[in-house]
Amino acid sequence: MPALHMVILGRQGSGKGTQSERLTAAFGCIHLSTGDVLRAAVAAGTELGRQAKAVMDSGGLVGDDIMNGIVRDRLSRDDIAAGGVLLDGFPRTSDQADALEAILDELGHSLDVAVNIDVPIDVVTARMVDRGRSDDTLEAIQRRLELYEEQTAPLLDWFDARGLLATVDGVGTPDEVFERIVSAVERTRPQPA
Ligand code: AP5
Ligand code: MG
């Protein structure tokens, strides 16, 4: 099968990071989590990390230009050209979705599938409170979920209009959700001629 270019979508706490680990092992693509990139920058004390920390702790979104630049740089590297990519946490706004389409087009790739992990708000809130990451305060969780509804949920229609969207039920054990996602990817990705 050709290299997979995939986006994983869903509310904060829906299990994108959890499932991405299993999916990259199954499909051999590179996991690109923009949240992980930003947390690594915070830990390294870079200028990006200093700018991003306050935004992340408040539950806000880092600017589109910064995020689009990070993704452009990473997608241009040889490992992704060879193995494909699983994007987790990007795109989150319509500007980022347009940028992703343009970047992939420049690189001669196109998206194969966008999987939306569907989990109700009360369930994701409980999962994040239990996880206890530094931005998992009740205030920041609420802000992130509001921004998700405002800015990211509308992207589901954007992917659907391109025939790329597959929604799976994200309530169940991680193994059950993984099986649903693998089936959805196999159903939706273009089949080789
Ligand atoms: P990001 O790192 O993307 O965090 P997030 O959006 O808050 O999403 P999460 O990582 O919380 O959720 P997840 O779906 O990965 O769930 P997980 O697998 O961990 O972004 C952080 C911040 O960075 C943003 O707020 C923003 O400031 C900035 N940022 C990042 N990307 C950006 C962008 N593109 N533009 C602008 N700003 C950006 O699971 C959650 C918990 O549930 C875990 O404890 C897990 O063990 C548990 N769990 C998982 N699956 C199950 C299951 N099936 N059953 C029970 N528990 C489960
Ligand atoms: Mg995550």
mmCIF file of N, CA and C and ligand atoms in Angstrom, residues 8-22 31 33-39 52-64 66-68 71 88-93 96 117 119 123-124 126-133 135-136 140-141 143-145 147-148 169-178 180, ligand 1:
data_model
loop_
_atom_site.group_PDB
_atom_site.id
_atom_site.type_symbol
_atom_site.label_atom_id
_atom_site.label_comp_id
_atom_site.label_asym_id
_atom_site.label_seq_id
_atom_site.Cartn_x
_atom_site.Cartn_y
_atom_site.Cartn_z
ATOM 1 N N ILE A 8 -6.163 12.884 12.399
ATOM 2 C CA ILE A 8 -7.026 12.363 13.454
ATOM 3 C C ILE A 8 -7.649 13.557 14.177
ATOM 4 N N LEU A 9 -8.979 13.535 14.268
ATOM 5 C CA LEU A 9 -9.742 14.654 14.822
ATOM 6 C C LEU A 9 -10.550 14.177 16.013
ATOM 7 N N GLY A 10 -11.000 15.120 16.799
ATOM 8 C CA GLY A 10 -11.854 14.782 17.937
ATOM 9 C C GLY A 10 -11.584 15.758 19.059
ATOM 10 N N ARG A 11 -12.554 15.852 19.959
ATOM 11 C CA ARG A 11 -12.402 16.765 21.095
ATOM 12 C C ARG A 11 -11.120 16.470 21.868
ATOM 13 N N GLN A 12 -10.682 17.458 22.626
ATOM 14 C CA GLN A 12 -9.599 17.257 23.582
ATOM 15 C C GLN A 12 -9.985 16.089 24.491
ATOM 16 N N GLY A 13 -9.041 15.177 24.705
ATOM 17 C CA GLY A 13 -9.331 14.043 25.578
ATOM 18 C C GLY A 13 -10.080 12.904 24.907
ATOM 19 N N SER A 14 -10.288 12.999 23.594
ATOM 20 C CA SER A 14 -11.045 11.935 22.902
ATOM 21 C C SER A 14 -10.177 10.710 22.630
ATOM 22 N N GLY A 15 -8.851 10.844 22.827
ATOM 23 C CA GLY A 15 -7.972 9.681 22.634
ATOM 24 C C GLY A 15 -7.115 9.761 21.384
ATOM 25 N N LYS A 16 -6.907 10.966 20.850
ATOM 26 C CA LYS A 16 -6.112 11.096 19.620
ATOM 27 C C LYS A 16 -4.672 10.623 19.847
ATOM 28 N N GLY A 17 -4.057 11.095 20.933
ATOM 29 C CA GLY A 17 -2.682 10.684 21.215
ATOM 30 C C GLY A 17 -2.588 9.196 21.492
ATOM 31 N N THR A 18 -3.534 8.685 22.277
ATOM 32 C CA THR A 18 -3.566 7.257 22.623
ATOM 33 C C THR A 18 -3.651 6.399 21.364
ATOM 34 N N GLN A 19 -4.555 6.758 20.475
ATOM 35 C CA GLN A 19 -4.757 5.964 19.262
ATOM 36 C C GLN A 19 -3.640 6.192 18.246
ATOM 37 N N SER A 20 -3.053 7.378 18.245
ATOM 38 C CA SER A 20 -1.996 7.669 17.270
ATOM 39 C C SER A 20 -0.816 6.722 17.450
ATOM 40 N N GLU A 21 -0.477 6.404 18.697
ATOM 41 C CA GLU A 21 0.648 5.482 18.937
ATOM 42 C C GLU A 21 0.380 4.139 18.272
ATOM 43 N N ARG A 22 -0.849 3.635 18.445
ATOM 44 C CA ARG A 22 -1.175 2.323 17.862
ATOM 45 C C ARG A 22 -1.246 2.404 16.339
ATOM 46 N N HIS A 31 4.053 9.970 13.458
ATOM 47 C CA HIS A 31 3.083 10.708 14.291
ATOM 48 C C HIS A 31 3.548 12.152 14.424
ATOM 49 N N SER A 33 2.241 15.289 16.291
ATOM 50 C CA SER A 33 1.308 15.936 17.219
ATOM 51 C C SER A 33 1.804 17.351 17.459
ATOM 52 N N THR A 34 1.011 18.347 17.036
ATOM 53 C CA THR A 34 1.468 19.728 17.223
ATOM 54 C C THR A 34 1.523 20.073 18.715
ATOM 55 N N GLY A 35 0.660 19.470 19.529
ATOM 56 C CA GLY A 35 0.737 19.683 20.977
ATOM 57 C C GLY A 35 2.052 19.154 21.529
ATOM 58 N N ASP A 36 2.488 17.968 21.062
ATOM 59 C CA ASP A 36 3.771 17.413 21.518
ATOM 60 C C ASP A 36 4.935 18.304 21.078
ATOM 61 N N VAL A 37 4.871 18.845 19.849
ATOM 62 C CA VAL A 37 5.936 19.745 19.374
ATOM 63 C C VAL A 37 6.030 20.959 20.302
ATOM 64 N N LEU A 38 4.856 21.518 20.652
ATOM 65 C CA LEU A 38 4.865 22.709 21.521
ATOM 66 C C LEU A 38 5.346 22.362 22.928
ATOM 67 N N ARG A 39 4.915 21.209 23.465
ATOM 68 C CA ARG A 39 5.364 20.831 24.817
ATOM 69 C C ARG A 39 6.881 20.586 24.836
ATOM 70 N N ALA A 52 4.536 29.938 23.631
ATOM 71 C CA ALA A 52 3.404 29.003 23.599
ATOM 72 C C ALA A 52 2.882 28.683 25.003
ATOM 73 N N LYS A 53 3.752 28.715 26.016
ATOM 74 C CA LYS A 53 3.363 28.195 27.330
ATOM 75 C C LYS A 53 2.124 28.892 27.893
ATOM 76 N N ALA A 54 2.141 30.224 27.860
ATOM 77 C CA ALA A 54 1.024 30.957 28.460
ATOM 78 C C ALA A 54 -0.263 30.670 27.699
ATOM 79 N N VAL A 55 -0.149 30.598 26.369
ATOM 80 C CA VAL A 55 -1.343 30.329 25.550
ATOM 81 C C VAL A 55 -1.889 28.943 25.881
ATOM 82 N N MET A 56 -1.001 27.960 25.965
ATOM 83 C CA MET A 56 -1.449 26.584 26.222
ATOM 84 C C MET A 56 -2.076 26.462 27.618
ATOM 85 N N ASP A 57 -1.439 27.069 28.607
ATOM 86 C CA ASP A 57 -1.966 26.943 29.971
ATOM 87 C C ASP A 57 -3.341 27.585 30.114
ATOM 88 N N SER A 58 -3.627 28.588 29.270
ATOM 89 C CA SER A 58 -4.945 29.236 29.347
ATOM 90 C C SER A 58 -5.984 28.483 28.522
ATOM 91 N N GLY A 59 -5.528 27.494 27.733
ATOM 92 C CA GLY A 59 -6.474 26.757 26.888
ATOM 93 C C GLY A 59 -6.713 27.438 25.551
ATOM 94 N N GLY A 60 -5.933 28.472 25.234
ATOM 95 C CA GLY A 60 -6.091 29.169 23.956
ATOM 96 C C GLY A 60 -5.361 28.453 22.827
ATOM 97 N N LEU A 61 -5.413 29.046 21.627
ATOM 98 C CA LEU A 61 -4.753 28.461 20.463
ATOM 99 C C LEU A 61 -3.544 29.302 20.077
ATOM 100 N N VAL A 62 -2.438 28.642 19.789
ATOM 101 C CA VAL A 62 -1.256 29.321 19.268
ATOM 102 C C VAL A 62 -1.592 29.791 17.837
ATOM 103 N N GLY A 63 -0.974 30.905 17.400
ATOM 104 C CA GLY A 63 -1.346 31.523 16.120
ATOM 105 C C GLY A 63 -1.174 30.608 14.910
ATOM 106 N N ASP A 64 -2.047 30.812 13.927
ATOM 107 C CA ASP A 64 -2.023 29.971 12.724
ATOM 108 C C ASP A 64 -0.684 30.050 11.991
ATOM 109 N N ILE A 66 2.341 30.554 13.074
ATOM 110 C CA ILE A 66 3.364 29.753 13.765
ATOM 111 C C ILE A 66 3.105 28.269 13.520
ATOM 112 N N MET A 67 1.858 27.848 13.705
ATOM 113 C CA MET A 67 1.545 26.421 13.572
ATOM 114 C C MET A 67 1.739 25.947 12.133
ATOM 115 N N ASN A 68 1.306 26.767 11.164
ATOM 116 C CA ASN A 68 1.461 26.354 9.763
ATOM 117 C C ASN A 68 2.942 26.210 9.407
ATOM 118 N N VAL A 71 4.321 22.902 10.844
ATOM 119 C CA VAL A 71 3.864 21.723 10.087
ATOM 120 C C VAL A 71 4.540 21.681 8.713
ATOM 121 N N ASP A 88 -1.980 14.895 14.305
ATOM 122 C CA ASP A 88 -2.789 14.868 15.534
ATOM 123 C C ASP A 88 -2.764 16.273 16.136
ATOM 124 N N GLY A 89 -3.933 16.931 16.140
ATOM 125 C CA GLY A 89 -3.995 18.286 16.701
ATOM 126 C C GLY A 89 -3.833 19.373 15.651
ATOM 127 N N PHE A 90 -3.756 18.981 14.410
ATOM 128 C CA PHE A 90 -3.632 19.911 13.281
ATOM 129 C C PHE A 90 -4.304 19.271 12.086
ATOM 130 N N PRO A 91 -5.158 19.964 11.326
ATOM 131 C CA PRO A 91 -5.540 21.357 11.489
ATOM 132 C C PRO A 91 -6.636 21.527 12.563
ATOM 133 N N ARG A 92 -6.669 22.738 13.126
ATOM 134 C CA ARG A 92 -7.640 23.077 14.165
ATOM 135 C C ARG A 92 -8.479 24.274 13.788
ATOM 136 N N THR A 93 -8.121 24.959 12.715
ATOM 137 C CA THR A 93 -8.880 26.135 12.249
ATOM 138 C C THR A 93 -8.991 26.015 10.727
ATOM 139 N N GLN A 96 -5.749 26.745 9.037
ATOM 140 C CA GLN A 96 -4.799 25.623 9.085
ATOM 141 C C GLN A 96 -5.183 24.526 8.082
ATOM 142 N N ILE A 117 -12.767 10.960 16.112
ATOM 143 C CA ILE A 117 -13.106 10.121 17.267
ATOM 144 C C ILE A 117 -14.178 10.857 18.076
ATOM 145 N N VAL A 119 -16.498 11.468 21.095
ATOM 146 C CA VAL A 119 -16.669 11.186 22.532
ATOM 147 C C VAL A 119 -17.412 12.368 23.157
ATOM 148 N N VAL A 123 -17.626 12.869 29.104
ATOM 149 C CA VAL A 123 -16.633 11.786 29.168
ATOM 150 C C VAL A 123 -15.223 12.345 28.972
ATOM 151 N N VAL A 124 -15.028 13.235 27.982
ATOM 152 C CA VAL A 124 -13.669 13.774 27.772
ATOM 153 C C VAL A 124 -13.237 14.613 28.961
ATOM 154 N N ALA A 126 -14.001 14.209 32.132
ATOM 155 C CA ALA A 126 -13.575 13.305 33.209
ATOM 156 C C ALA A 126 -12.204 12.706 32.889
ATOM 157 N N ARG A 127 -11.968 12.319 31.632
ATOM 158 C CA ARG A 127 -10.669 11.730 31.263
ATOM 159 C C ARG A 127 -9.540 12.731 31.490
ATOM 160 N N MET A 128 -9.761 13.993 31.102
ATOM 161 C CA MET A 128 -8.677 14.984 31.225
ATOM 162 C C MET A 128 -8.409 15.329 32.686
ATOM 163 N N VAL A 129 -9.482 15.425 33.492
ATOM 164 C CA VAL A 129 -9.281 15.711 34.916
ATOM 165 C C VAL A 129 -8.439 14.597 35.537
ATOM 166 N N ASP A 130 -8.712 13.347 35.153
ATOM 167 C CA ASP A 130 -7.932 12.205 35.667
ATOM 168 C C ASP A 130 -6.483 12.259 35.186
ATOM 169 N N ARG A 131 -6.273 12.702 33.929
ATOM 170 C CA ARG A 131 -4.917 12.703 33.363
ATOM 171 C C ARG A 131 -4.024 13.702 34.086
ATOM 172 N N GLY A 132 -4.563 14.954 34.284
ATOM 173 C CA GLY A 132 -3.820 15.931 35.072
ATOM 174 C C GLY A 132 -2.599 16.540 34.412
ATOM 175 N N ARG A 133 -2.620 16.714 33.059
ATOM 176 C CA ARG A 133 -1.534 17.449 32.394
ATOM 177 C C ARG A 133 -1.592 18.903 32.877
ATOM 178 N N ASP A 135 -2.138 21.643 31.511
ATOM 179 C CA ASP A 135 -3.274 22.436 30.998
ATOM 180 C C ASP A 135 -4.608 21.730 31.233
ATOM 181 N N ASP A 136 -4.636 20.747 32.127
ATOM 182 C CA ASP A 136 -5.897 20.045 32.422
ATOM 183 C C ASP A 136 -6.586 20.614 33.662
ATOM 184 N N ALA A 140 -9.094 25.703 31.893
ATOM 185 C CA ALA A 140 -8.453 25.534 30.580
ATOM 186 C C ALA A 140 -9.172 24.466 29.757
ATOM 187 N N ILE A 141 -9.653 23.411 30.420
ATOM 188 C CA ILE A 141 -10.396 22.371 29.694
ATOM 189 C C ILE A 141 -11.645 22.982 29.059
ATOM 190 N N ARG A 143 -12.219 26.104 28.243
ATOM 191 C CA ARG A 143 -11.833 27.008 27.144
ATOM 192 C C ARG A 143 -11.463 26.203 25.892
ATOM 193 N N ARG A 144 -10.682 25.126 26.084
ATOM 194 C CA ARG A 144 -10.283 24.308 24.937
ATOM 195 C C ARG A 144 -11.499 23.696 24.265
ATOM 196 N N LEU A 145 -12.444 23.214 25.071
ATOM 197 C CA LEU A 145 -13.630 22.588 24.474
ATOM 198 C C LEU A 145 -14.503 23.619 23.753
ATOM 199 N N LEU A 147 -13.356 26.360 22.271
ATOM 200 C CA LEU A 147 -12.659 26.670 21.018
ATOM 201 C C LEU A 147 -12.799 25.530 20.015
ATOM 202 N N TYR A 148 -12.846 24.292 20.526
ATOM 203 C CA TYR A 148 -13.053 23.148 19.634
ATOM 204 C C TYR A 148 -14.393 23.302 18.903
ATOM 205 N N ASP A 169 -17.116 5.830 16.897
ATOM 206 C CA ASP A 169 -17.509 5.966 18.298
ATOM 207 C C ASP A 169 -16.247 5.782 19.147
ATOM 208 N N GLY A 170 -15.914 6.799 19.953
ATOM 209 C CA GLY A 170 -14.691 6.753 20.747
ATOM 210 C C GLY A 170 -14.904 6.324 22.184
ATOM 211 N N VAL A 171 -16.121 5.842 22.497
ATOM 212 C CA VAL A 171 -16.382 5.340 23.852
ATOM 213 C C VAL A 171 -16.219 3.827 23.824
ATOM 214 N N GLY A 172 -15.375 3.325 24.706
ATOM 215 C CA GLY A 172 -15.049 1.892 24.733
ATOM 216 C C GLY A 172 -13.611 1.769 25.170
ATOM 217 N N THR A 173 -13.091 0.555 25.201
ATOM 218 C CA THR A 173 -11.680 0.420 25.597
ATOM 219 C C THR A 173 -10.806 0.944 24.453
ATOM 220 N N PRO A 174 -9.556 1.332 24.768
ATOM 221 C CA PRO A 174 -8.654 1.770 23.696
ATOM 222 C C PRO A 174 -8.528 0.724 22.580
ATOM 223 N N ASP A 175 -8.530 -0.569 22.916
ATOM 224 C CA ASP A 175 -8.435 -1.603 21.873
ATOM 225 C C ASP A 175 -9.676 -1.613 20.980
ATOM 226 N N GLU A 176 -10.846 -1.463 21.603
ATOM 227 C CA GLU A 176 -12.082 -1.446 20.797
ATOM 228 C C GLU A 176 -12.089 -0.255 19.851
ATOM 229 N N VAL A 177 -11.692 0.912 20.361
ATOM 230 C CA VAL A 177 -11.693 2.118 19.522
ATOM 231 C C VAL A 177 -10.670 1.949 18.388
ATOM 232 N N PHE A 178 -9.515 1.363 18.706
ATOM 233 C CA PHE A 178 -8.486 1.140 17.687
ATOM 234 C C PHE A 178 -9.040 0.286 16.540
ATOM 235 N N ARG A 180 -12.074 -0.044 15.562
ATOM 236 C CA ARG A 180 -13.029 0.760 14.765
ATOM 237 C C ARG A 180 -12.290 1.707 13.828
HETATM 238 P P1 AP5 B 1 -2.931 19.062 22.263
HETATM 239 O O1 AP5 B 1 -1.712 18.424 22.790
HETATM 240 O O2 AP5 B 1 -3.379 18.742 20.900
HETATM 241 O O3 AP5 B 1 -4.038 18.774 23.349
HETATM 242 P P2 AP5 B 1 -5.612 18.724 23.282
HETATM 243 O O4 AP5 B 1 -6.189 19.302 22.070
HETATM 244 O O5 AP5 B 1 -6.067 19.310 24.558
HETATM 245 O O6 AP5 B 1 -5.919 17.210 23.160
HETATM 246 P P3 AP5 B 1 -5.471 16.115 24.167
HETATM 247 O O7 AP5 B 1 -4.027 15.769 23.932
HETATM 248 O O8 AP5 B 1 -5.895 16.527 25.545
HETATM 249 O O9 AP5 B 1 -6.428 14.936 23.780
HETATM 250 P P4 AP5 B 1 -6.200 13.566 23.038
HETATM 251 O O10 AP5 B 1 -7.341 13.413 22.103
HETATM 252 O O11 AP5 B 1 -4.807 13.398 22.503
HETATM 253 O O12 AP5 B 1 -6.439 12.509 24.211
HETATM 254 P P5 AP5 B 1 -5.448 11.452 24.918
HETATM 255 O O13 AP5 B 1 -5.094 10.347 23.998
HETATM 256 O O14 AP5 B 1 -4.342 12.184 25.605
HETATM 257 O O15 AP5 B 1 -2.811 20.649 22.350
HETATM 258 C C1 AP5 B 1 -2.392 21.301 23.550
HETATM 259 C C2 AP5 B 1 -2.376 22.813 23.315
HETATM 260 O O16 AP5 B 1 -1.363 23.132 22.336
HETATM 261 C C3 AP5 B 1 -3.651 23.426 22.749
HETATM 262 O O17 AP5 B 1 -4.589 23.729 23.774
HETATM 263 C C4 AP5 B 1 -3.098 24.680 22.061
HETATM 264 O O18 AP5 B 1 -2.816 25.687 22.992
HETATM 265 C C5 AP5 B 1 -1.784 24.199 21.484
HETATM 266 N N1 AP5 B 1 -1.922 23.666 20.106
HETATM 267 C C6 AP5 B 1 -1.676 22.376 19.706
HETATM 268 N N2 AP5 B 1 -1.916 22.241 18.377
HETATM 269 C C7 AP5 B 1 -2.309 23.478 17.942
HETATM 270 C C8 AP5 B 1 -2.719 23.968 16.679
HETATM 271 N N3 AP5 B 1 -2.763 23.169 15.589
HETATM 272 N N4 AP5 B 1 -3.086 25.278 16.592
HETATM 273 C C9 AP5 B 1 -3.040 26.078 17.681
HETATM 274 N N5 AP5 B 1 -2.675 25.681 18.904
HETATM 275 C C10 AP5 B 1 -2.305 24.380 19.031
HETATM 276 O O19 AP5 B 1 -6.466 10.857 26.002
HETATM 277 C C11 AP5 B 1 -6.891 11.647 27.093
HETATM 278 C C12 AP5 B 1 -6.939 10.775 28.367
HETATM 279 O O20 AP5 B 1 -7.935 9.768 28.214
HETATM 280 C C13 AP5 B 1 -5.629 10.038 28.662
HETATM 281 O O21 AP5 B 1 -5.410 10.015 30.036
HETATM 282 C C14 AP5 B 1 -5.878 8.622 28.107
HETATM 283 O O22 AP5 B 1 -5.130 7.657 28.789
HETATM 284 C C15 AP5 B 1 -7.379 8.465 28.330
HETATM 285 N N6 AP5 B 1 -8.010 7.616 27.310
HETATM 286 C C16 AP5 B 1 -7.734 7.586 25.976
HETATM 287 N N7 AP5 B 1 -8.544 6.706 25.338
HETATM 288 C C17 AP5 B 1 -9.367 6.192 26.296
HETATM 289 C C18 AP5 B 1 -10.445 5.235 26.259
HETATM 290 N N8 AP5 B 1 -10.820 4.634 25.116
HETATM 291 N N9 AP5 B 1 -11.085 4.969 27.422
HETATM 292 C C19 AP5 B 1 -10.711 5.584 28.582
HETATM 293 N N10 AP5 B 1 -9.704 6.473 28.688
HETATM 294 C C20 AP5 B 1 -9.038 6.784 27.547
#
